[in-house]
Amino acid sequence: MLKLENIAKDFGGLRVLNGVSFEISEGQIFGLIGPNGAGKTTVFNIISGLLKPSSGRIIFNKSDITNQPPHVVTEQGISRTFQNIRVFEDMSLLENILVGMHRLFSYSSVSMFFDLPKKKKEEKQLREKAMDILSIVHLTEKADLKAGGLSYGEQRKLELARALATEPKLLLIDEPAAGMNPAETEELMNEIKLINKNGYTICLIEHDMKVIMGICGYVAVMNFGEIIAEGSPEEIRKEKLVIEAYLGKDEKSA
Amino acid sequence: MEKFQRGKGNGLTDLITSFWQTYNTLIYTIFVHGMLALSIYITLACGQLSLGNAAFMGIGAYTSALLTMKMNAPFGLSLIAGGMMPAAVALIIGIPTLRLSGVYLAMATLGFGEVVRVAFLNMSITGGSLGLNGVPLKTELWHLVLVIGIFIYFFIRLRDSRFGRILEAINEDEVVASVMGIKTTYFKVWAFTIGAFIAGVAGGLNAHFTFFISPREYGFEPAVDILTFAILGGTRTLWGPLAGSTVLTTLPELFRFLGPYRLAVNGLILLLVVLYLPNGIVSKETFKNIKKIFNGSGCLN
Ligand SMILES: Nc1ncnc2c1ncn2[C@@H]1O[C@H](COP(=O)(O)OP(=O)(O)OP(=O)(O)O)[C@@H](O)[C@H]1O
Ligand SMILES: [Mg+2]
């Protein structure tokens, strides 16, 4: 479904990504892990069009999306959340979702100006749909509150719902469990599994190994801008390079 | 007896007539400034600091004045043309400039304003530095009420619509808006163009009651004044800029007795508002403060 071919990224002479290649197949929950600064978020930024790769190609469902601007990438069916939460704080939860759904609105500016039935009907229908999306992350009760007033965990879930609202085929989720307590994390895992079951392919960056081991079908490990291992969670757990990357080399045995 | 009563009635009408004669220009100007405040509000509503609205007002003023003077065009038509002309210009210059952001956009639009002013000064059709004299007096109070009413209605409709939400999203976080699939430049250009249209219509209405227009009315100073309306009033809702423009237009009249110092009062008020109500007159803080005052603890903060 999504294929990265030899992606490299330099930030003013500093090579942050080097020959990154991997493939995500349809229906997967794909985990992307690695220590701090490994380059995971940079990979997301490049896929979503916020950064241009220095070299390499990105193929999504057979079309080349390398160097496409973000809104085109989203139109193609890739949506994402942000590691440093970025909800629209001054808007209500419902409005956050409606922004994500903006492409589903078809009424004209004339309908808007004269408040014609077509506009009223469409707003009503799509608001109901937005409520359905909020219910996936269990936030319907707070629909009319300002997003800025939510807890961290709730804001992360709202971002997830807002990304879903763009009707993506592939969802990129950057550290959703950060700042969540164990109960929230548990609920989040169930929600992600449910989203996946409903036909969305998922790529997940996460430091919490319980989450990765619990829901990912396939995992790629990054360190210093390179993919150092990939495979099923069980394979990854045993991989020596991965243990070294996370715990540092054991100097006595080396 | 009969005479006396009639005299009393006439006294009241006389009072109204003389009030109107003294203050009609002020009242007209409040409406025009209100429209200008709305014209910058729509660009600020999507986070763009554009200072080109005085120039757009000028383009609208000259366009509509020339149409009524030289071609005898009906007033309504020349007003619409006065809005369309700057809107067309905005569309053309908006596409490259709205890729800029923050202070760079402000500089670019100021530069554009200067270009427009110099063009007015040097073209023969605009009458050079003398401007246009003898613009027919066509604007009446109900025109102003009707037009500003339409603009306000438009902004109210915008609030709970797709377009309004998109502008708000761009205002809050342009990067996230683009990741939501929004063509941010496209919508920013639209906001800019609608703002230019509103400013142009305001310019047309203004030209048809001041009798005389000249390039200096559309230069740097009015550009900053328009921004001040919005900042003083607050940009969270459309009522902010309207309140700001009304206050800043009325105050110099109220403080006329201060002579040359009266403009300093405007400056002082602006300073106080920025210090104590950083989000403008019409903002959450103001309502909170008013509530507090009524609840008996009248402290700011
Ligand atoms: N815009 C930028 N300019 C310069 N350097 C950057 C930029 N963005 C990221 N980097 C650098 O690239 C490296 C990879 O960063 P990235 O955010 O992708 O890491 P990460 O794997 O997501 O880490 P974390 O787990 O801490 O989120 C880091 O060394 C970071 O400092
Ligand atoms: Mg990261």
XYZ file of C-alpha atoms and ligand atoms in Angstrom:
587
model
C 0.000 0.000 0.000
C 2.702 2.475 1.058
C 6.262 1.997 -0.065
C 9.270 4.098 0.954
C 12.263 3.681 -1.335
C 15.640 4.790 -0.073
C 14.467 7.944 1.642
C 17.223 10.257 2.832
C 16.872 13.574 4.611
C 19.519 16.152 5.410
C 19.003 19.119 7.672
C 21.713 21.541 6.613
C 24.474 18.974 6.264
C 23.220 16.766 9.072
C 21.934 13.448 7.767
C 18.856 12.555 9.765
C 17.486 9.790 7.538
C 19.639 7.491 5.490
C 18.321 4.963 2.984
C 15.033 4.333 4.737
C 12.940 1.752 2.912
C 9.927 -0.180 4.123
C 6.553 -1.271 2.926
C 3.212 -1.207 4.672
C 0.614 -3.571 3.307
C -3.110 -3.028 3.367
C -4.918 -3.861 6.589
C -1.772 -3.915 8.737
C -1.010 -2.269 12.037
C 2.591 -1.392 11.326
C 4.767 -0.319 14.263
C 7.664 2.104 13.842
C 9.901 2.118 16.891
C 13.328 3.351 17.890
C 15.122 5.464 20.494
C 14.649 9.227 20.818
C 15.979 11.142 17.842
C 16.053 8.066 15.609
C 14.082 9.880 12.889
C 10.604 8.383 13.244
C 8.685 11.646 13.271
C 10.780 12.877 10.359
C 9.576 9.846 8.386
C 5.962 10.874 9.108
C 6.690 14.470 8.121
C 8.099 13.299 4.802
C 5.234 10.924 4.049
C 2.628 13.586 4.838
C 4.322 16.170 2.628
C 5.366 18.605 5.360
C 9.029 17.947 4.573
C 10.594 17.129 1.231
C 13.023 14.188 1.202
C 16.565 14.906 0.030
C 16.333 11.787 -2.115
C 14.207 8.680 -2.508
C 10.638 7.975 -3.527
C 7.305 7.417 -1.822
C 4.730 5.290 -3.594
C 1.178 5.129 -2.289
C -1.270 2.747 -3.964
C 0.830 2.760 -7.141
C 1.027 6.545 -7.445
C 4.174 8.530 -6.714
C 3.432 11.033 -3.935
C 7.024 12.195 -3.396
C 7.140 16.001 -3.081
C 3.356 16.384 -3.158
C 1.994 19.156 -0.911
C 0.236 18.007 2.300
C -3.331 18.609 1.107
C -2.747 16.402 -1.941
C -1.305 13.610 0.202
C -4.397 13.827 2.415
C -6.674 13.728 -0.620
C -4.871 10.582 -1.743
C -5.866 8.970 1.540
C -3.134 9.452 4.130
C -3.879 11.216 7.384
C -1.880 11.695 10.558
C -1.702 12.864 14.152
C 1.092 14.864 15.781
C 3.485 13.888 18.544
C 3.218 17.365 20.103
C -0.571 17.562 20.276
C -2.042 19.988 17.755
C -5.826 20.136 18.113
C -7.681 23.341 17.206
C -7.906 24.518 20.802
C -10.404 27.336 20.349
C -12.854 25.163 18.457
C -15.267 22.671 19.921
C -14.551 18.961 19.541
C -17.333 18.725 16.988
C -15.871 21.588 14.961
C -12.451 19.937 15.029
C -14.022 16.890 13.407
C -15.997 19.007 10.934
C -12.759 20.643 9.756
C -11.417 17.183 9.039
C -14.615 16.404 7.123
C -14.495 19.588 5.040
C -14.252 17.763 1.742
C -17.614 16.073 2.301
C -19.485 19.379 2.199
C -20.881 20.225 -1.194
C -23.229 23.178 -0.651
C -22.439 26.361 -2.557
C -21.669 29.812 -1.220
C -25.134 30.873 -2.378
C -26.654 28.163 -0.156
C -24.476 29.417 2.659
C -25.410 33.085 2.214
C -29.153 32.492 2.057
C -29.088 29.621 4.569
C -30.929 27.439 2.046
C -32.400 24.022 2.965
C -29.568 22.249 1.143
C -27.042 23.817 3.475
C -29.103 23.199 6.601
C -29.688 19.582 5.679
C -26.056 18.914 4.844
C -24.774 20.592 8.018
C -27.213 18.518 10.068
C -26.300 15.223 8.400
C -22.573 15.789 8.593
C -22.791 16.893 12.219
C -24.440 13.571 12.982
C -21.658 11.829 11.146
C -19.100 13.840 13.121
C -20.747 12.617 16.328
C -20.355 9.048 15.096
C -16.653 9.645 14.559
C -16.330 11.140 18.056
C -18.037 8.060 19.478
C -15.192 5.864 18.169
C -12.870 7.564 20.666
C -15.581 7.900 23.346
C -15.748 11.683 23.343
C -19.357 12.357 22.332
C -20.325 13.790 25.709
C -17.783 16.561 25.337
C -18.675 17.372 21.721
C -19.531 21.012 22.394
C -16.629 21.824 24.718
C -13.538 23.660 23.559
C -10.784 21.239 22.584
C -8.214 23.250 24.538
C -9.915 22.280 27.786
C -9.448 18.533 27.340
C -6.826 16.458 29.123
C -3.722 15.367 27.190
C -5.053 11.901 26.661
C -8.389 13.209 25.408
C -6.682 15.651 23.051
C -4.678 12.789 21.560
C -7.879 10.866 20.994
C -9.534 13.892 19.446
C -6.604 14.192 17.049
C -7.043 10.561 16.143
C -10.747 11.123 15.443
C -10.007 14.275 13.436
C -7.524 12.334 11.307
C -10.194 9.665 10.726
C -12.621 12.378 9.645
C -10.585 13.028 6.494
C -11.573 9.482 5.389
C -8.044 8.149 4.986
C -6.988 4.711 3.863
C -3.768 4.924 5.854
C -3.526 6.501 9.286
C -0.164 7.632 10.679
C -0.266 7.890 14.485
C 2.667 9.486 16.319
C 3.049 8.371 19.967
C -0.644 8.239 20.868
C -0.063 6.773 24.341
C 2.371 9.470 25.494
C 1.015 11.086 28.650
C -1.759 8.530 29.111
C -2.310 6.509 32.259
C -2.494 2.681 31.986
C -6.290 2.657 31.849
C -6.357 5.251 29.093
C -3.667 3.364 27.210
C -5.705 0.190 27.446
C -8.755 1.952 26.036
C -6.638 3.517 23.295
C -5.311 0.108 22.231
C -8.848 -1.169 21.891
C -9.868 1.889 19.901
C -6.929 1.513 17.501
C -7.707 -2.160 17.050
C -11.328 -1.281 16.310
C -10.330 1.383 13.790
C -8.078 -1.157 12.097
C -10.871 -3.712 12.021
C -13.052 -1.168 10.268
C -10.705 -1.220 7.297
C -8.075 1.400 8.058
C -4.412 0.568 7.639
C -2.343 1.968 10.486
C 1.260 3.004 10.980
C 2.050 3.598 14.622
C 5.035 5.242 16.298
C 5.134 4.349 19.971
C 7.626 4.044 22.808
C 5.306 1.999 25.003
C 6.335 -1.574 24.154
C 3.132 -2.946 25.655
C 1.194 -1.128 22.964
C 3.540 -2.212 20.171
C 3.627 -5.847 21.266
C -0.105 -5.824 21.951
C -1.487 -4.568 18.668
C 1.149 -4.434 15.902
C 1.349 -7.182 13.338
C 4.674 -6.012 11.985
C 7.393 -3.776 13.396
C 10.289 -1.781 11.918
C 13.044 -0.504 14.179
C 14.972 2.683 13.493
C 18.203 3.938 14.955
C 20.310 6.896 13.825
C 18.155 7.443 10.754
C 18.278 3.880 9.472
C 16.029 0.865 9.643
C 18.056 -1.659 11.653
C 15.523 -4.470 11.886
C 12.011 -5.465 10.920
C 9.703 -8.382 11.444
C 6.950 -9.647 13.689
C 6.929 -8.322 17.277
C 8.237 -11.661 18.567
C 11.154 -11.656 16.125
C 11.979 -8.057 16.967
C 12.006 -8.740 20.662
C 14.786 -11.274 20.221
C 16.830 -9.232 17.755
C 20.254 -8.380 19.218
C 20.603 -5.057 17.346
C 17.308 -3.870 18.762
C 18.217 -4.722 22.317
C 21.484 -2.858 21.834
C 19.746 0.149 20.358
C 17.419 0.396 23.322
C 19.734 -0.595 26.161
C 23.077 0.445 24.716
C 25.834 -2.077 24.013
C 26.719 -4.212 26.983
C 30.381 -3.250 27.261
C 31.506 -6.184 29.390
C 30.384 -8.783 26.901
C 31.632 -6.791 23.872
C -51.280 79.144 22.490
C -51.541 77.222 19.237
C -48.525 79.025 17.946
C -46.529 78.213 21.053
C -47.212 74.478 20.781
C -46.272 74.418 17.145
C -43.173 76.305 18.074
C -42.271 73.618 20.611
C -42.654 70.872 18.020
C -40.524 72.767 15.580
C -37.951 73.195 18.297
C -37.508 69.435 18.536
C -37.315 68.942 14.788
C -34.932 71.870 14.615
C -32.767 70.194 17.204
C -32.705 66.947 15.244
C -32.058 68.781 11.995
C -29.205 70.774 13.448
C -27.748 67.671 15.109
C -27.918 65.868 11.779
C -26.354 68.802 9.970
C -23.486 68.938 12.412
C -22.885 65.227 12.716
C -24.025 63.591 9.484
C -20.485 63.352 8.132
C -19.380 61.734 11.381
C -22.214 59.214 11.226
C -21.499 58.415 7.568
C -17.838 58.006 8.418
C -18.634 55.606 11.273
C -20.380 53.348 8.776
C -17.564 53.531 6.229
C -14.962 52.820 8.906
C -17.095 49.935 10.134
C -16.937 48.399 6.670
C -13.180 48.919 6.512
C -12.836 47.239 9.887
C -14.801 44.260 8.544
C -12.590 44.202 5.455
C -9.486 43.586 7.541
C -11.354 41.287 9.936
C -11.812 38.596 7.299
C -8.081 38.372 6.587
C -7.236 38.478 10.288
C -9.811 35.727 10.820
C -7.537 33.390 8.884
C -4.411 34.686 10.564
C -3.170 36.950 7.782
C -1.900 40.452 8.498
C -2.743 42.363 5.330
C -2.256 46.117 5.224
C -3.507 46.602 1.677
C -7.078 47.553 2.506
C -6.602 51.332 2.295
C -5.285 50.847 -1.237
C -8.230 48.588 -2.076
C -10.537 51.259 -0.705
C -8.812 53.782 -2.992
C -9.163 51.591 -6.052
C -12.862 51.201 -5.239
C -13.303 54.932 -4.630
C -11.678 55.985 -7.906
C -13.391 53.253 -9.912
C -16.882 54.089 -8.735
C -16.351 57.858 -8.770
C -15.037 57.784 -12.334
C -17.943 55.592 -13.420
C -20.566 57.988 -12.052
C -18.708 61.129 -13.166
C -17.547 60.173 -16.647
C -20.052 57.537 -17.730
C -23.102 58.531 -15.757
C -23.349 54.965 -14.451
C -26.165 54.198 -12.006
C -24.958 54.453 -8.404
C -25.594 50.802 -7.546
C -23.644 49.626 -10.546
C -20.675 51.891 -9.860
C -20.592 50.648 -6.257
C -20.504 47.025 -7.368
C -17.768 47.845 -9.872
C -16.008 49.680 -7.057
C -15.959 46.387 -5.174
C -15.133 44.128 -8.119
C -12.134 46.113 -9.326
C -10.072 45.843 -6.105
C -11.273 42.244 -5.708
C -9.784 41.438 -9.130
C -6.531 43.145 -8.157
C -6.502 41.227 -4.868
C -6.959 37.952 -6.699
C -3.931 38.689 -8.877
C -1.583 39.926 -6.177
C -2.927 37.520 -3.553
C -1.732 34.364 -5.255
C 1.989 35.175 -4.946
C 1.872 37.246 -1.741
C -0.292 34.983 0.402
C 2.410 32.355 0.335
C 4.199 34.823 2.585
C 3.219 34.940 6.192
C 3.334 37.176 9.225
C 5.361 40.322 8.931
C 6.443 39.534 5.362
C 2.868 39.634 4.138
C 2.356 42.897 6.024
C 5.408 44.405 4.285
C 4.370 43.153 0.865
C 0.862 44.570 1.203
C 2.218 47.883 2.493
C 4.493 48.014 -0.552
C 1.505 47.276 -2.748
C -0.375 50.144 -1.087
C 2.463 52.503 -1.849
C 2.508 51.427 -5.501
C -1.228 52.107 -5.739
C -0.896 55.527 -4.128
C 1.890 56.534 -6.511
C -0.190 55.303 -9.431
C -3.111 57.522 -8.321
C -0.678 60.430 -8.059
C 0.675 60.017 -11.552
C -2.200 58.863 -13.697
C -4.123 61.535 -15.542
C -7.479 59.793 -15.260
C -7.295 59.920 -11.456
C -6.492 63.631 -11.503
C -2.963 63.289 -10.108
C -2.255 64.883 -6.752
C -5.347 67.081 -7.061
C -7.542 64.021 -7.059
C -11.118 64.047 -8.268
C -13.280 67.023 -7.513
C -17.042 67.122 -7.746
C -17.945 63.494 -7.160
C -21.765 63.531 -7.181
C -23.316 63.373 -3.710
C -25.302 60.166 -3.952
C -24.691 58.275 -0.720
C -27.584 58.339 1.698
C -27.803 56.952 5.198
C -29.998 54.025 4.170
C -27.424 52.943 1.580
C -24.826 52.679 4.309
C -27.159 50.845 6.667
C -28.190 48.417 3.947
C -24.656 47.675 2.754
C -23.114 47.196 6.186
C -26.158 45.095 7.058
C -25.423 42.789 4.123
C -21.774 42.471 5.134
C -22.650 41.721 8.763
C -25.209 39.177 7.616
C -22.527 37.535 5.458
C -20.167 37.230 8.426
C -22.893 35.779 10.622
C -23.684 33.158 7.974
C -19.998 32.410 7.627
C -19.667 31.405 11.259
C -21.284 27.991 11.133
C -20.303 27.094 7.616
C -17.600 25.083 5.948
C -15.782 28.206 4.730
C -15.856 29.837 8.166
C -14.489 26.742 9.889
C -11.719 26.455 7.314
C -10.640 30.063 7.910
C -10.644 29.437 11.662
C -8.600 26.269 11.221
C -6.021 28.124 9.127
C -5.926 30.820 11.785
C -5.308 28.348 14.586
C -2.733 26.135 12.882
C -1.976 26.422 9.204
C 0.186 23.286 9.119
C -2.543 21.139 10.631
C -5.103 22.706 8.290
C -2.998 21.615 5.310
C -2.708 18.114 6.749
C -6.521 18.070 6.978
C -6.488 18.386 3.194
C -7.199 22.121 3.066
C -5.704 24.121 0.202
C -4.658 26.879 2.550
C -3.403 29.357 -0.062
C -6.642 29.040 -2.009
C -8.778 29.968 0.985
C -6.436 32.732 2.106
C -6.663 34.271 -1.361
C -10.456 34.133 -1.104
C -10.477 35.855 2.266
C -8.109 38.515 0.934
C -10.294 39.036 -2.146
C -13.516 39.341 -0.142
C -11.760 41.855 2.118
C -10.721 43.867 -0.944
C -14.305 43.811 -2.229
C -15.665 45.135 1.075
C -12.980 47.853 1.246
C -13.709 48.838 -2.358
C -17.441 49.212 -1.752
C -16.669 51.267 1.361
C -14.421 53.466 -0.786
C -17.178 53.946 -3.357
C -19.734 54.902 -0.725
C -17.250 57.251 0.902
C -16.344 58.997 -2.361
C -20.012 59.738 -3.031
C -20.492 61.789 0.090
C -17.158 63.550 0.497
C -17.411 65.247 -2.910
C -13.650 65.096 -3.265
C -11.062 62.272 -3.205
C -7.277 62.387 -3.431
C -4.371 59.902 -3.195
C -3.368 60.870 0.331
C -6.583 59.420 1.743
C -5.434 55.943 0.738
C -1.820 55.906 1.871
C 0.095 54.513 4.829
C -1.799 56.300 7.581
C -5.278 55.019 6.753
C -3.796 51.543 6.271
C -2.580 51.630 9.857
C -5.856 53.172 11.072
C -7.798 50.235 9.647
C -5.558 47.781 11.458
C -5.985 49.803 14.651
C -9.793 49.489 14.433
C -9.450 45.720 14.507
C -6.783 45.546 17.195
C -8.597 47.939 19.500
C -11.901 46.169 19.057
C -10.571 42.624 19.124
C -10.640 40.052 16.372
C -12.368 37.116 18.027
C -15.771 38.077 16.634
C -16.920 40.465 13.946
C -18.327 42.836 16.606
C -14.829 43.647 17.798
C -13.632 45.484 14.697
C -17.001 47.250 14.462
C -16.717 48.448 18.064
C -13.107 49.484 17.502
C -13.874 51.545 14.414
C -16.859 53.229 16.069
C -14.882 54.191 19.156
C -11.868 55.457 17.243
C -14.032 57.460 14.851
C -16.217 59.024 17.536
C -13.600 59.891 20.155
C -11.806 62.662 18.256
C -15.249 64.342 17.929
C -15.969 64.036 21.651
C -12.557 65.432 22.518
C -12.749 68.270 20.035
C -12.301 70.756 22.922
C -8.766 69.423 23.399
C -7.808 70.934 20.062
C -4.651 69.511 18.554
C -4.209 67.095 21.463
C -7.362 65.166 20.695
C -5.560 62.645 18.503
C -3.278 61.902 21.432
C -6.376 60.658 23.259
C -6.802 57.992 20.599
C -3.223 56.945 21.120
C -3.680 56.850 24.877
C -6.831 54.768 24.666
C -5.164 52.350 22.304
C -2.288 52.017 24.739
C -4.608 51.336 27.676
C -6.607 48.774 25.759
C -3.504 46.937 24.586
C -2.169 46.902 28.146
C -5.329 45.879 29.968
C -7.397 44.128 27.314
C -4.807 42.527 25.042
C -7.557 40.772 23.093
C -9.449 43.990 22.383
C -12.598 45.633 23.659
C -14.914 42.827 22.584
C -13.279 39.852 24.257
C -13.854 37.301 26.979
C -11.821 39.381 29.442
C -14.080 42.373 29.004
C -17.203 40.369 29.713
C -15.544 38.785 32.722
C -14.517 42.193 34.027
C -17.984 43.614 33.522
C -19.434 40.662 35.440
C -16.911 41.171 38.223
C -17.729 44.848 38.471
C -21.419 44.018 38.814
C -20.600 41.370 41.395
C -18.848 44.000 43.433
C -15.191 43.120 43.046
C -14.094 45.533 40.404
C -10.529 44.533 39.821
C -8.912 43.887 36.502
C -7.216 40.615 35.626
N 13.386 20.688 11.375
C 14.520 20.117 11.812
N 15.694 20.757 11.681
C 16.845 20.191 12.116
N 16.909 19.000 12.705
C 15.775 18.315 12.883
C 14.519 18.836 12.448
N 13.545 17.933 12.733
C 14.180 16.907 13.339
N 15.513 17.109 13.428
C 16.493 16.191 13.994
O 16.305 14.948 13.371
C 16.526 13.899 14.293
C 15.334 12.967 14.249
O 14.218 13.630 14.822
P 12.798 12.963 14.920
O 11.884 13.962 15.525
O 12.416 12.420 13.615
O 13.068 11.798 15.959
P 12.060 10.765 16.595
O 12.528 9.418 16.220
O 10.670 11.124 16.280
O 12.339 10.991 18.149
P 11.340 11.009 19.395
O 11.143 9.590 19.800
O 12.078 11.769 20.437
O 10.100 11.665 18.957
C 16.783 14.521 15.628
O 18.165 14.503 15.862
C 16.287 15.927 15.477
O 17.032 16.800 16.256
Mg 9.062 11.754 17.277
